[in-house]
Amino acid sequence: MRFATFAAAAALTFATASLAPAAFAAGDAMGTKTGTITLSAKSADVGIGYTWGDANLRFGGKTYKYSITGGTIAAVGFSHIEGKGTVYNLHKAEDFAGTYAAAHGEATLGNGLGGLVLENKNGVRIKIETATKGARLASSAEGLTFELKN
């Protein structure tokens, strides 16, 4: 049990130290703030994992609903993720949908915190802070696809 606690603490330190400063320091140079996003998702991982959920984009005085799917490498566990964030460089709503690449860090044992910075091929960037529940450890690359719901 002592080793598991030590391993969890070491992993949390690595995830926080290696990803969070780069992700959140980048916030100063993200671009022009153009919208906000909230999301709710679940992630299940055993080395390679899968993420699914829903998101609401607030842009130009309207709310757009999206489904989220994606994959993760270098993670293990299961978590429920609630997040909110800022969208940058979005000039028209149709540029939001698509696949985003992310650097992601999460350490959850019960409750946890995480964050990620995403960017798609249209130059749209998203900075998200997350609160998680479950048991999951991730310091990984991630790809998330946002698809507009009808």
GROMACS .gro file of C-alpha atoms in nm:
model
  150
    1MET     CA    1   0.000   0.000   0.000
    2ARG     CA    2   0.289   0.238   0.079
    3PHE     CA    3   0.436   0.178  -0.268
    4ALA     CA    4   0.102   0.253  -0.437
    5THR     CA    5   0.078   0.583  -0.248
    6PHE     CA    6   0.437   0.670  -0.341
    7ALA     CA    7   0.377   0.575  -0.705
    8ALA     CA    8   0.062   0.788  -0.722
    9ALA     CA    9   0.245   1.086  -0.566
   10ALA     CA   10   0.538   1.046  -0.806
   11ALA     CA   11   0.306   1.022  -1.106
   12LEU     CA   12   0.111   1.329  -0.995
   13THR     CA   13   0.436   1.523  -0.959
   14PHE     CA   14   0.551   1.412  -1.306
   15ALA     CA   15   0.216   1.491  -1.472
   16THR     CA   16   0.195   1.832  -1.306
   17ALA     CA   17   0.558   1.927  -1.356
   18SER     CA   18   0.591   1.804  -1.713
   19LEU     CA   19   0.268   1.920  -1.873
   20ALA     CA   20   0.089   2.185  -1.670
   21PRO     CA   21   0.351   2.463  -1.687
   22ALA     CA   22   0.385   2.429  -2.064
   23ALA     CA   23   0.010   2.411  -2.115
   24PHE     CA   24  -0.082   2.703  -1.895
   25ALA     CA   25   0.217   2.923  -1.976
   26ALA     CA   26   0.100   2.895  -2.337
   27GLY     CA   27  -0.222   3.072  -2.231
   28ASP     CA   28  -0.047   3.406  -2.267
   29ALA     CA   29   0.016   3.342  -2.638
   30MET     CA   30  -0.300   3.147  -2.727
   31GLY     CA   31  -0.446   3.419  -2.948
   32THR     CA   32  -0.774   3.609  -2.936
   33LYS     CA   33  -1.040   3.486  -2.693
   34THR     CA   34  -1.353   3.417  -2.898
   35GLY     CA   35  -1.570   3.176  -2.697
   36THR     CA   36  -1.612   2.941  -2.405
   37ILE     CA   37  -1.664   2.567  -2.374
   38THR     CA   38  -1.798   2.326  -2.113
   39LEU     CA   39  -1.765   1.950  -2.143
   40SER     CA   40  -1.856   1.628  -1.971
   41ALA     CA   41  -1.676   1.310  -2.073
   42LYS     CA   42  -1.557   0.969  -1.960
   43SER     CA   43  -1.224   0.806  -2.029
   44ALA     CA   44  -1.125   0.441  -1.999
   45ASP     CA   45  -0.763   0.340  -2.053
   46VAL     CA   46  -0.528   0.044  -2.036
   47GLY     CA   47  -0.219   0.190  -2.203
   48ILE     CA   48  -0.434   0.295  -2.498
   49GLY     CA   49  -0.771   0.440  -2.413
   50TYR     CA   50  -1.096   0.587  -2.536
   51THR     CA   51  -1.274   0.910  -2.442
   52TRP     CA   52  -1.639   0.997  -2.513
   53GLY     CA   53  -1.881   1.269  -2.406
   54ASP     CA   54  -2.054   1.597  -2.488
   55ALA     CA   55  -1.956   1.963  -2.510
   56ASN     CA   56  -2.128   2.300  -2.535
   57LEU     CA   57  -1.957   2.579  -2.726
   58ARG     CA   58  -2.066   2.937  -2.657
   59PHE     CA   59  -1.968   3.151  -2.958
   60GLY     CA   60  -2.116   3.462  -3.120
   61GLY     CA   61  -2.410   3.477  -2.880
   62LYS     CA   62  -2.517   3.118  -2.961
   63THR     CA   63  -2.467   2.778  -2.798
   64TYR     CA   64  -2.358   2.485  -3.015
   65LYS     CA   65  -2.376   2.122  -2.894
   66TYR     CA   66  -2.104   1.870  -2.986
   67SER     CA   67  -2.028   1.506  -2.926
   68ILE     CA   68  -1.671   1.419  -2.828
   69THR     CA   69  -1.476   1.105  -2.913
   70GLY     CA   70  -1.107   1.039  -2.894
   71GLY     CA   71  -0.812   0.828  -2.803
   72THR     CA   72  -0.530   0.845  -2.551
   73ILE     CA   73  -0.190   0.681  -2.526
   74ALA     CA   74   0.014   0.628  -2.206
   75ALA     CA   75  -0.274   0.622  -1.957
   76VAL     CA   76  -0.437   0.372  -1.726
   77GLY     CA   77  -0.770   0.377  -1.539
   78PHE     CA   78  -1.117   0.524  -1.567
   79SER     CA   79  -1.242   0.874  -1.493
   80HIS     CA   80  -1.541   1.103  -1.533
   81ILE     CA   81  -1.426   1.444  -1.654
   82GLU     CA   82  -1.599   1.781  -1.613
   83GLY     CA   83  -1.427   2.074  -1.779
   84LYS     CA   84  -1.461   2.436  -1.872
   85GLY     CA   85  -1.238   2.650  -2.081
   86THR     CA   86  -1.169   2.926  -2.327
   87VAL     CA   87  -1.174   2.906  -2.706
   88TYR     CA   88  -0.927   3.114  -2.906
   89ASN     CA   89  -0.901   3.216  -3.274
   90LEU     CA   90  -1.248   3.092  -3.376
   91HIS     CA   91  -1.377   3.317  -3.654
   92LYS     CA   92  -1.674   3.112  -3.780
   93ALA     CA   93  -1.866   2.834  -3.605
   94GLU     CA   94  -1.793   2.571  -3.872
   95ASP     CA   95  -1.417   2.598  -3.798
   96PHE     CA   96  -1.470   2.447  -3.450
   97ALA     CA   97  -1.566   2.090  -3.552
   98GLY     CA   98  -1.288   1.845  -3.623
   99THR     CA   99  -0.997   1.669  -3.459
  100TYR     CA  100  -0.777   1.838  -3.202
  101ALA     CA  101  -0.436   1.729  -3.078
  102ALA     CA  102  -0.354   1.771  -2.710
  103ALA     CA  103  -0.089   1.728  -2.445
  104HIS     CA  104  -0.271   1.604  -2.138
  105GLY     CA  105  -0.191   1.543  -1.774
  106GLU     CA  106  -0.419   1.386  -1.514
  107ALA     CA  107  -0.376   1.215  -1.180
  108THR     CA  108  -0.703   1.101  -1.026
  109LEU     CA  109  -0.753   0.885  -0.721
  110GLY     CA  110  -1.103   0.970  -0.603
  111ASN     CA  111  -1.101   1.335  -0.715
  112GLY     CA  112  -0.836   1.500  -0.930
  113LEU     CA  113  -0.749   1.800  -1.144
  114GLY     CA  114  -0.613   1.823  -1.494
  115GLY     CA  115  -0.581   2.048  -1.790
  116LEU     CA  116  -0.520   2.039  -2.159
  117VAL     CA  117  -0.450   2.266  -2.451
  118LEU     CA  118  -0.598   2.160  -2.785
  119GLU     CA  119  -0.549   2.286  -3.141
  120ASN     CA  120  -0.716   2.187  -3.469
  121LYS     CA  121  -0.611   2.231  -3.833
  122ASN     CA  122  -0.803   2.563  -3.855
  123GLY     CA  123  -0.584   2.721  -3.585
  124VAL     CA  124  -0.865   2.709  -3.327
  125ARG     CA  125  -0.721   2.658  -2.979
  126ILE     CA  126  -0.893   2.548  -2.659
  127LYS     CA  127  -0.754   2.574  -2.306
  128ILE     CA  128  -0.952   2.354  -2.065
  129GLU     CA  129  -0.927   2.300  -1.690
  130THR     CA  130  -1.079   1.973  -1.571
  131ALA     CA  131  -1.205   1.818  -1.249
  132THR     CA  132  -1.210   1.440  -1.250
  133LYS     CA  133  -1.348   1.152  -1.045
  134GLY     CA  134  -1.227   0.794  -1.061
  135ALA     CA  135  -0.889   0.625  -1.066
  136ARG     CA  136  -0.673   0.727  -1.361
  137LEU     CA  137  -0.315   0.828  -1.434
  138ALA     CA  138  -0.226   0.996  -1.762
  139SER     CA  139   0.069   1.190  -1.895
  140SER     CA  140  -0.005   1.147  -2.258
  141ALA     CA  141  -0.079   1.261  -2.606
  142GLU     CA  142  -0.447   1.273  -2.689
  143GLY     CA  143  -0.664   1.333  -2.993
  144LEU     CA  144  -1.022   1.453  -2.950
  145THR     CA  145  -1.283   1.491  -3.225
  146PHE     CA  146  -1.571   1.738  -3.182
  147GLU     CA  147  -1.875   1.667  -3.404
  148LEU     CA  148  -2.170   1.908  -3.425
  149LYS     CA  149  -2.497   1.752  -3.310
  150ASN     CA  150  -2.808   1.815  -3.519
   0.00000   0.00000   0.00000
